[in-house]
Short mmCIF file of C-alpha atoms in Angstrom, two decimals:
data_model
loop_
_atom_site.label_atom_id
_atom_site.label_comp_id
_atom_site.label_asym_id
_atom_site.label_seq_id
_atom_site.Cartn_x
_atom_site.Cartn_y
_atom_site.Cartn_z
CA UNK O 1 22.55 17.55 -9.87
CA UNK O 2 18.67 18.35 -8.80
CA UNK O 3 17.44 18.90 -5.73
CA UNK O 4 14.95 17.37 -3.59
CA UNK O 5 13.28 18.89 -0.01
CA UNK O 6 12.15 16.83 2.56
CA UNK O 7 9.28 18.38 3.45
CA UNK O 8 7.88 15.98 5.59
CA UNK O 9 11.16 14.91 7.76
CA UNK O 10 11.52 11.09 8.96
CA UNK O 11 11.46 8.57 6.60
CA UNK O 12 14.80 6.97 6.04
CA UNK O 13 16.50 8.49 2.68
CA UNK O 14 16.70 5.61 1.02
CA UNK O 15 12.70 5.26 1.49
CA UNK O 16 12.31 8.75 0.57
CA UNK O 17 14.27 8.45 -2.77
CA UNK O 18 12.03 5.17 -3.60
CA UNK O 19 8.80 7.12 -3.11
CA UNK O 20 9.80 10.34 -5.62
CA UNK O 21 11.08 8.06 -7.67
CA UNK O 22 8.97 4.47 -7.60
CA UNK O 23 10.52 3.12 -11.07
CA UNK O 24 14.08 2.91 -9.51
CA UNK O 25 13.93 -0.27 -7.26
CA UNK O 26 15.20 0.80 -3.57
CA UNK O 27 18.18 -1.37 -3.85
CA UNK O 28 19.42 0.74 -6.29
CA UNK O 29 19.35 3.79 -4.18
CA UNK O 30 20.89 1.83 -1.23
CA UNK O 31 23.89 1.21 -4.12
CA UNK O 32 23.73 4.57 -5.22
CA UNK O 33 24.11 6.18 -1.63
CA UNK O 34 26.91 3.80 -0.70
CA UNK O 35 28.86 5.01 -3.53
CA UNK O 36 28.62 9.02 -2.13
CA UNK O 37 26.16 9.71 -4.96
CA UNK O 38 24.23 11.87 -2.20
CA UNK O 39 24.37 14.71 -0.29
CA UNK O 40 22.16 16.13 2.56
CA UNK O 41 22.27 19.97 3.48
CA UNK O 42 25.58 19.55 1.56
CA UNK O 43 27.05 16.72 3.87
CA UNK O 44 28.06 13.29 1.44
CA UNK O 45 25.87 10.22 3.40
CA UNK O 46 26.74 6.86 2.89
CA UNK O 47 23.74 5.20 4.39
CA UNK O 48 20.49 5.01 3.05
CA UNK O 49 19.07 4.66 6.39
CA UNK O 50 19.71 8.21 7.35
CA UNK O 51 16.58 9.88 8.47
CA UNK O 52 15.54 12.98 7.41
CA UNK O 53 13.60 16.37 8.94
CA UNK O 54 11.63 18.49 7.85
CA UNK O 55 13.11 21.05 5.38
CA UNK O 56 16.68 19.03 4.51
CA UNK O 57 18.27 19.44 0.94
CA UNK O 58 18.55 16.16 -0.61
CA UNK O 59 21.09 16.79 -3.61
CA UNK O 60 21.56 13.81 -5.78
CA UNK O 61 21.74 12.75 -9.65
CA UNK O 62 19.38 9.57 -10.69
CA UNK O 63 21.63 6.30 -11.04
CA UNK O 64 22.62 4.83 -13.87
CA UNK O 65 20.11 2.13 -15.11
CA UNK O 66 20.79 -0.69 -17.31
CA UNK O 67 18.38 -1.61 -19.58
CA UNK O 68 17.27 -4.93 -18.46
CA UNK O 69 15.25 -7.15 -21.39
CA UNK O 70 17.89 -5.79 -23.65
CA UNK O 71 19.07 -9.14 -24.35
CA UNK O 72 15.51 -11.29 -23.83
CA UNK O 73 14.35 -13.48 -26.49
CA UNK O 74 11.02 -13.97 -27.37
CA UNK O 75 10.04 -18.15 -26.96
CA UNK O 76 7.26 -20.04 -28.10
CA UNK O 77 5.89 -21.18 -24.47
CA UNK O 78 2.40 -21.98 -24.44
CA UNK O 79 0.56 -21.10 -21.41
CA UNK O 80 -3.10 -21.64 -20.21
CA UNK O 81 -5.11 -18.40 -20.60
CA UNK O 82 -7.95 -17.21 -18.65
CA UNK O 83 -8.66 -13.49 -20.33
CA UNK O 84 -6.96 -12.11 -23.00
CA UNK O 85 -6.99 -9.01 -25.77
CA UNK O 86 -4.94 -6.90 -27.37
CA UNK O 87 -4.47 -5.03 -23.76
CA UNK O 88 -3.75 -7.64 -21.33
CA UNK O 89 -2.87 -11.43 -20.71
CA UNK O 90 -3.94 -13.36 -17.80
CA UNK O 91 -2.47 -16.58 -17.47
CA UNK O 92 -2.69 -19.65 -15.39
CA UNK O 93 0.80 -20.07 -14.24
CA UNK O 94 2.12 -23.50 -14.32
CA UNK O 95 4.38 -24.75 -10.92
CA UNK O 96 8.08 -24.44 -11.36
CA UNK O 97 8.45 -21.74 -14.13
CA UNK O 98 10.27 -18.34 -12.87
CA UNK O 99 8.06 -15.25 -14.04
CA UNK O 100 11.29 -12.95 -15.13
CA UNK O 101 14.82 -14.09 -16.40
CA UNK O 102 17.74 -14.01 -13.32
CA UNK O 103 20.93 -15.83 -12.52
CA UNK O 104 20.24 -19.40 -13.29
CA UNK O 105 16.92 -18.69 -15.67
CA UNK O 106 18.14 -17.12 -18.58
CA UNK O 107 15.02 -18.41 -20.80
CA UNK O 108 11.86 -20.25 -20.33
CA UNK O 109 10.34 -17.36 -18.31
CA UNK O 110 6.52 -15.87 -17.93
CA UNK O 111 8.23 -12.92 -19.77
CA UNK O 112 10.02 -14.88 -22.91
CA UNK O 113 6.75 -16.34 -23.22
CA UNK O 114 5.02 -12.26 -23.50
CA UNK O 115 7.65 -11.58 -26.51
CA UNK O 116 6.63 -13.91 -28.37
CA UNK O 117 2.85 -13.56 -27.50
CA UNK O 118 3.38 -9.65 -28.54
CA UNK O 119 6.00 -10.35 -31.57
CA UNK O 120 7.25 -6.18 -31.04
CA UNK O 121 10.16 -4.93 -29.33
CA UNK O 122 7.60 -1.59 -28.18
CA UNK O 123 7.67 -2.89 -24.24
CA UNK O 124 11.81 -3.31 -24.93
CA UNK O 125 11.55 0.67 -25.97
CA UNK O 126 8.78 1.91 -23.31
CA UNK O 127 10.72 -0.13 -20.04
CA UNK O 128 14.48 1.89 -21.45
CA UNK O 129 15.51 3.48 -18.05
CA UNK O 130 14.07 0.89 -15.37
CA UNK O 131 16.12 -1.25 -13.93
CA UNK O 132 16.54 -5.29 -13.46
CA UNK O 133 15.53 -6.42 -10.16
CA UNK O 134 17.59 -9.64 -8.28
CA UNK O 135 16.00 -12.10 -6.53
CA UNK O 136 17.61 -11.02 -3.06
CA UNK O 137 15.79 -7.56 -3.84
CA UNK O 138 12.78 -8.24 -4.59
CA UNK O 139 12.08 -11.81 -3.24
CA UNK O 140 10.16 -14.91 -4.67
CA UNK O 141 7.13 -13.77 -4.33
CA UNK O 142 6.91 -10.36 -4.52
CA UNK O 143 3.47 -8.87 -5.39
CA UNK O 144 4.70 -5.36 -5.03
CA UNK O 145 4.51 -3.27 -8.57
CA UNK O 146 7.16 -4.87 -11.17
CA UNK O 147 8.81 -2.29 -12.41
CA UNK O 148 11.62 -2.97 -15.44
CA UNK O 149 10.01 -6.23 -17.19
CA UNK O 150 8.37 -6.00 -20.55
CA UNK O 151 4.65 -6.04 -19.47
CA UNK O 152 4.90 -7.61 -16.30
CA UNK O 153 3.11 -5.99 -13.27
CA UNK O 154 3.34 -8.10 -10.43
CA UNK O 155 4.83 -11.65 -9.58
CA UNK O 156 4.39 -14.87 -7.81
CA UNK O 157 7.01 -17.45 -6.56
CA UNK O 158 8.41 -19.96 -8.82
CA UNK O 159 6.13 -22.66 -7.50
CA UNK O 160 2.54 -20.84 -7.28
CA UNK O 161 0.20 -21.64 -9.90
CA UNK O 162 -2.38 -19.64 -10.76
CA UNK O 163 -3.24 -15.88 -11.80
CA UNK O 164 -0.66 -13.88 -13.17
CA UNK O 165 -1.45 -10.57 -14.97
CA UNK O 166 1.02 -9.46 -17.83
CA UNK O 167 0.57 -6.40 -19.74
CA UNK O 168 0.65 -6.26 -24.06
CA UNK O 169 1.45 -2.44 -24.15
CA UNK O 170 3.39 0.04 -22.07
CA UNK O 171 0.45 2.26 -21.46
CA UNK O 172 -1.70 -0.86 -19.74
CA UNK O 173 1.05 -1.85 -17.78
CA UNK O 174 1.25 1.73 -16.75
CA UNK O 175 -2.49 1.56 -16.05
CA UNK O 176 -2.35 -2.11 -14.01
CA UNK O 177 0.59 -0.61 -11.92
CA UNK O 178 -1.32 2.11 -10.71
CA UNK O 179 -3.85 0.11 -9.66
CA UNK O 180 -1.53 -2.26 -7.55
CA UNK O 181 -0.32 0.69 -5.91
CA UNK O 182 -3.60 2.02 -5.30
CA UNK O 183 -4.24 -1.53 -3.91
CA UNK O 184 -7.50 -1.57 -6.03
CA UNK O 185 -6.28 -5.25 -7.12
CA UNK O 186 -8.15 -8.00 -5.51
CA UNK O 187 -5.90 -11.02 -4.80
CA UNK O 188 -7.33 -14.54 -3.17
CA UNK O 189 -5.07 -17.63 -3.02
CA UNK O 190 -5.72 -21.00 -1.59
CA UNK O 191 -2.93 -22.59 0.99
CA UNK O 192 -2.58 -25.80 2.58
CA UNK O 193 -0.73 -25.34 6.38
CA UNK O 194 -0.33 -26.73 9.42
CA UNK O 195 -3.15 -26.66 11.22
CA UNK O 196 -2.61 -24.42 14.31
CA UNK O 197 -4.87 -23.14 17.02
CA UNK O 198 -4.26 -19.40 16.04
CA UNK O 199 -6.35 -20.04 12.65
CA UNK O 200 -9.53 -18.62 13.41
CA UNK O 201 -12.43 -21.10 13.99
CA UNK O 202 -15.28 -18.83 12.25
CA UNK O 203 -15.12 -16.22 10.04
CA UNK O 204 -12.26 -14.15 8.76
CA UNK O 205 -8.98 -13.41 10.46
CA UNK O 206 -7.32 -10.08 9.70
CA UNK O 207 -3.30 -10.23 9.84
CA UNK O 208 -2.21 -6.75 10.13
CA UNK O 209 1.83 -7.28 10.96
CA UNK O 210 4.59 -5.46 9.03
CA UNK O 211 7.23 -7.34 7.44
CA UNK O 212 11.21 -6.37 6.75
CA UNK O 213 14.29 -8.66 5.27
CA UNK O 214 15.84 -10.37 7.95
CA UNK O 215 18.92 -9.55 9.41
CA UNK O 216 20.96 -12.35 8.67
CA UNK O 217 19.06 -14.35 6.09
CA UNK O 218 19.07 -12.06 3.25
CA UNK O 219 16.33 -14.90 1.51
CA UNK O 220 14.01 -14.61 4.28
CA UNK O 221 11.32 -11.93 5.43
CA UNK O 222 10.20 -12.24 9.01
CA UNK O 223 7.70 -9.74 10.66
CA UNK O 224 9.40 -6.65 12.42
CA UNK O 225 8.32 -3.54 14.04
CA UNK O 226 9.63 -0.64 11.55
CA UNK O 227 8.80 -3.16 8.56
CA UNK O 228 6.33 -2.28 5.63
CA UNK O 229 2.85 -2.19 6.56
CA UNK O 230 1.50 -5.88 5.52
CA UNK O 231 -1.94 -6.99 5.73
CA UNK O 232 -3.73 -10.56 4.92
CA UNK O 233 -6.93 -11.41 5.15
CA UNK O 234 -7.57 -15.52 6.23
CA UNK O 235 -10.26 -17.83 6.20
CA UNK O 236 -10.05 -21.78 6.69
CA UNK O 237 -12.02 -23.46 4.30
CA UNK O 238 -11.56 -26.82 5.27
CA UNK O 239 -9.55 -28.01 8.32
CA UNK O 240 -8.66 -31.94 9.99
CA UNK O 241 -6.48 -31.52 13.68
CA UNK O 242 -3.30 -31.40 11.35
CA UNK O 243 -3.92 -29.86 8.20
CA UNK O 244 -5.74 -26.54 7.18
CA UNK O 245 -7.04 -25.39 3.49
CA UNK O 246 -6.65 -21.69 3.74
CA UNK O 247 -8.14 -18.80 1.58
CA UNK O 248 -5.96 -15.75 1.72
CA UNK O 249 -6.60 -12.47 0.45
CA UNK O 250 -3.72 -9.97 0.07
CA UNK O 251 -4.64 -6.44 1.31
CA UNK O 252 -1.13 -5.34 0.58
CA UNK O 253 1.88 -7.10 -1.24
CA UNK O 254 4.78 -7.41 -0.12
CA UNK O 255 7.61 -10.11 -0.55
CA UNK O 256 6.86 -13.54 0.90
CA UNK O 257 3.39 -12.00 2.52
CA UNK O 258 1.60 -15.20 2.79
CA UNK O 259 4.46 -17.02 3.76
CA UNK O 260 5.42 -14.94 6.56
CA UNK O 261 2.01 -14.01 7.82
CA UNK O 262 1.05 -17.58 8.17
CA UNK O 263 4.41 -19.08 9.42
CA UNK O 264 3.70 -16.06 12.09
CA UNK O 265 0.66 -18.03 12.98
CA UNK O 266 2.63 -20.74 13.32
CA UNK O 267 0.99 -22.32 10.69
CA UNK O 268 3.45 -22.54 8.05
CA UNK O 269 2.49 -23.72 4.22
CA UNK O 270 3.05 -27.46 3.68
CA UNK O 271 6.27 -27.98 1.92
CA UNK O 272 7.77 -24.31 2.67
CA UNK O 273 10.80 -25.11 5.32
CA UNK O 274 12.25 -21.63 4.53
CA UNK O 275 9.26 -20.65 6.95
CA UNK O 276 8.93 -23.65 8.85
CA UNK O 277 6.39 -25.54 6.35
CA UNK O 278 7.42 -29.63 6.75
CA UNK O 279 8.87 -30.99 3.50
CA UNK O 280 7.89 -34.73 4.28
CA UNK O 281 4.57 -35.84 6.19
CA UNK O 282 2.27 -38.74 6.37
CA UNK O 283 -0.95 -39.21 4.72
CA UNK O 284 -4.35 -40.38 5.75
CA UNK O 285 -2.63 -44.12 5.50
CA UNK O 286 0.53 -43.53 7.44
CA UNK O 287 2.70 -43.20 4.02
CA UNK O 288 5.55 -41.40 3.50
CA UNK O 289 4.59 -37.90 1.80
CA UNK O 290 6.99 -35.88 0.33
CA UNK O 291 6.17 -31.90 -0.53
CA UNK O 292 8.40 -30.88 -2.25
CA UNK O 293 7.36 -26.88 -2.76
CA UNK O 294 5.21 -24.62 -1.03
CA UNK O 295 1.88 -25.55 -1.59
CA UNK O 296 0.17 -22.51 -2.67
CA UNK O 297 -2.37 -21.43 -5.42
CA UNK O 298 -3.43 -18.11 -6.81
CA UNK O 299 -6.99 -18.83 -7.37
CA UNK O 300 -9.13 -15.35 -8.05
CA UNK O 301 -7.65 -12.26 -9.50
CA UNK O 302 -9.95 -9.44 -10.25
CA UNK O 303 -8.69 -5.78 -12.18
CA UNK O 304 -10.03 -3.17 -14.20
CA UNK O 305 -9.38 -3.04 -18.07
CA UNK O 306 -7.22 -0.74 -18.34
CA UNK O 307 -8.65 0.79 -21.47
CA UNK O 308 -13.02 -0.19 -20.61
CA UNK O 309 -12.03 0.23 -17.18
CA UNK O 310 -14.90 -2.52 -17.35
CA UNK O 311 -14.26 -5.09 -13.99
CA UNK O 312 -12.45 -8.65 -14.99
CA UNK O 313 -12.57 -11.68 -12.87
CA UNK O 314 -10.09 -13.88 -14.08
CA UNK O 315 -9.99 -17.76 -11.90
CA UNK O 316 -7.57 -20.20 -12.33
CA UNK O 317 -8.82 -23.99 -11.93
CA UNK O 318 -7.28 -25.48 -9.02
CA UNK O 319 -4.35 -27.77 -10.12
CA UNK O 320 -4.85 -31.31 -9.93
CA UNK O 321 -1.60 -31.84 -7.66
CA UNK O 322 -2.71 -29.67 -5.63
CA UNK O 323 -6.32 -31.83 -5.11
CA UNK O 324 -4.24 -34.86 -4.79
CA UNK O 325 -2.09 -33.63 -1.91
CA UNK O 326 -5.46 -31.78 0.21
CA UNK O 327 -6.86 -34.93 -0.28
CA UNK O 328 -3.84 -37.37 0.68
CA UNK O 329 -3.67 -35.28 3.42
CA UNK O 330 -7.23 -36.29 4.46
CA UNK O 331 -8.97 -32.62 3.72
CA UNK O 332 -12.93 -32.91 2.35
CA UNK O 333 -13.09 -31.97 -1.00
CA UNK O 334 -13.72 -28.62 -1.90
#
């Protein structure tokens, strides 16, 4: 059983567990203080909302992990890259395929596709203790650190295309970790919304709103005083009075960021009605338009080799779809 201080006081336990320990995912502290794994100042808790003061004894021993990619296979899935050596793999994601195995994805992820890239179980050895992550943890598109995936470092939602960074040893994906946490990762996307007077007209727009899992909707993130700190940075690149091309730059990441931040402006992404986005509209010729995902492109990613430490700048073309449907939807070309 070790011990643990507070020495701070406030944060919830729960929170306070994640942060000593930021390769076991928070839900599996929430599980682990539910069971009576925990004691503070000698007292069993059973809720990982608990805060704590300054001084209290937090007795606990770590959860029991299962080893996640013990049973991934490595697949021959051939995916556009835009840098690669023996350290790291930046690929273009393609719509529609899941970036890590989970309950209806067995195969055919992002990650299958690494195994066979790396043909060595050594990211199967160096991820032994981490744990596997749901979807109703960690979200869609979560761009938070990836912990407990063979060389996978941060994610993107099953239908954005674009940048994706994967890691080809344990000590780069150590390295590109890091620098997601130390939020020295630039991210830029491109999103078509509905156009709404709260875009700004010139310049940038800074979103600074925190965002929390609602309530009810365990799918769905929602902004929420007492959330995680969230911040996005927006510019409209192109705009008609319905429709707006957005860049957005992610200043933190957390799950659903974009989504959220620009459903709060009440302009939602085109084809996202989890958030309010339409799934049907009409084009420039009064046609029927079905969207059938969020429209939503990670366009510029930009790290430091991990080993050089040497600046990349990796940019993924912008999909053809995704020209079609800004243009249907009567947007200049960009």
């Amino acid at each position: 059983m070790m011990q643990l201080i507070a020495e701070d006081g406030a944060p919830r336990l729960d929170r306070f567990l994640a942060d000593r320990f930021p390769e076991i995912p928070r839900a599996r502290w929430d599980a682990h203080v539910r069971l009576g794994g925990i004691k503070v100042n000698g007292e069993p808790v059973t809720k990982g909302g608990v805060r704590l003061r300054p001084g209290d004894r937090v007795e606990t021993e770590l959860p029991v992990i299962p080893v996640p990619a013990a049973h991934l296979e490595a697949e021959a899935i051939d995916l556009p890259s835009l840098f690669e050596d023996a350290h790291l793999w930046i690929v273009d994601k393609p719509a529609g395929m899941v970036v890590h195995p989970g309950p209806g994805h067995a195969g055919g992820t992002i990650v299958n596709a690494l195994l066979h890239r790396l043909k060595t179980p050594v990211l199967l050895e160096a991820i032994e203790g981490k744990s596997e992550e749901t979807e109703e943890e960690t979200g869609e598109l979560a761009e938070d650190v990836a912990t407990g995936w063979p060389g996978l470092v941060h994610r993107l939602d099953r239908y954005t295309t674009g940048c994706l960074c994967l890691a080809k040893t344990a000590e780069a994906q150590r390295a590109i970790q890091a620098q997601f946490k130390d939020r020295t990762v630039e991210k830029r996307y491109l999103a078509l919304v509905r156009h709404s007077p709260r875009l700004p007209q010139l310049g940038s727009l800074l979103i600074d709103e925190p965002i929390a899992r609602h309530k009810q909707d365990r799918l769905r993130m929602v902004v929420a005083e007492g959330g995680r700190p969230a911040q996005t940075r927006i510019r409209v690149l192109a705009r008609t009075t319905s429709i707006a091309l957005v860049e957005c730059e992610l200043l933190t990441g957390r799950t659903h960021q974009i989504r959220v931040h620009l459903a709060h402006l009440r302009a939602p992404l085109m084809g996202d009605p989890l958030y309010g986005g339409p799934g049907r509209w009409k084009d420039v010729d009064g046609e029927a338009l079905l969207l059938p995902h969020p429209a939503l492109h990670a366009w510029k990613l930009s790290v430091d080799h991990p080993e050089t430490g040497v600046r990349i700048h990796a940019e993924a073309p912008i999909p053809e779809a995704f020209r079609a449907l800004a243009a249907s939807l009567g947007l200049p070309g960009y």
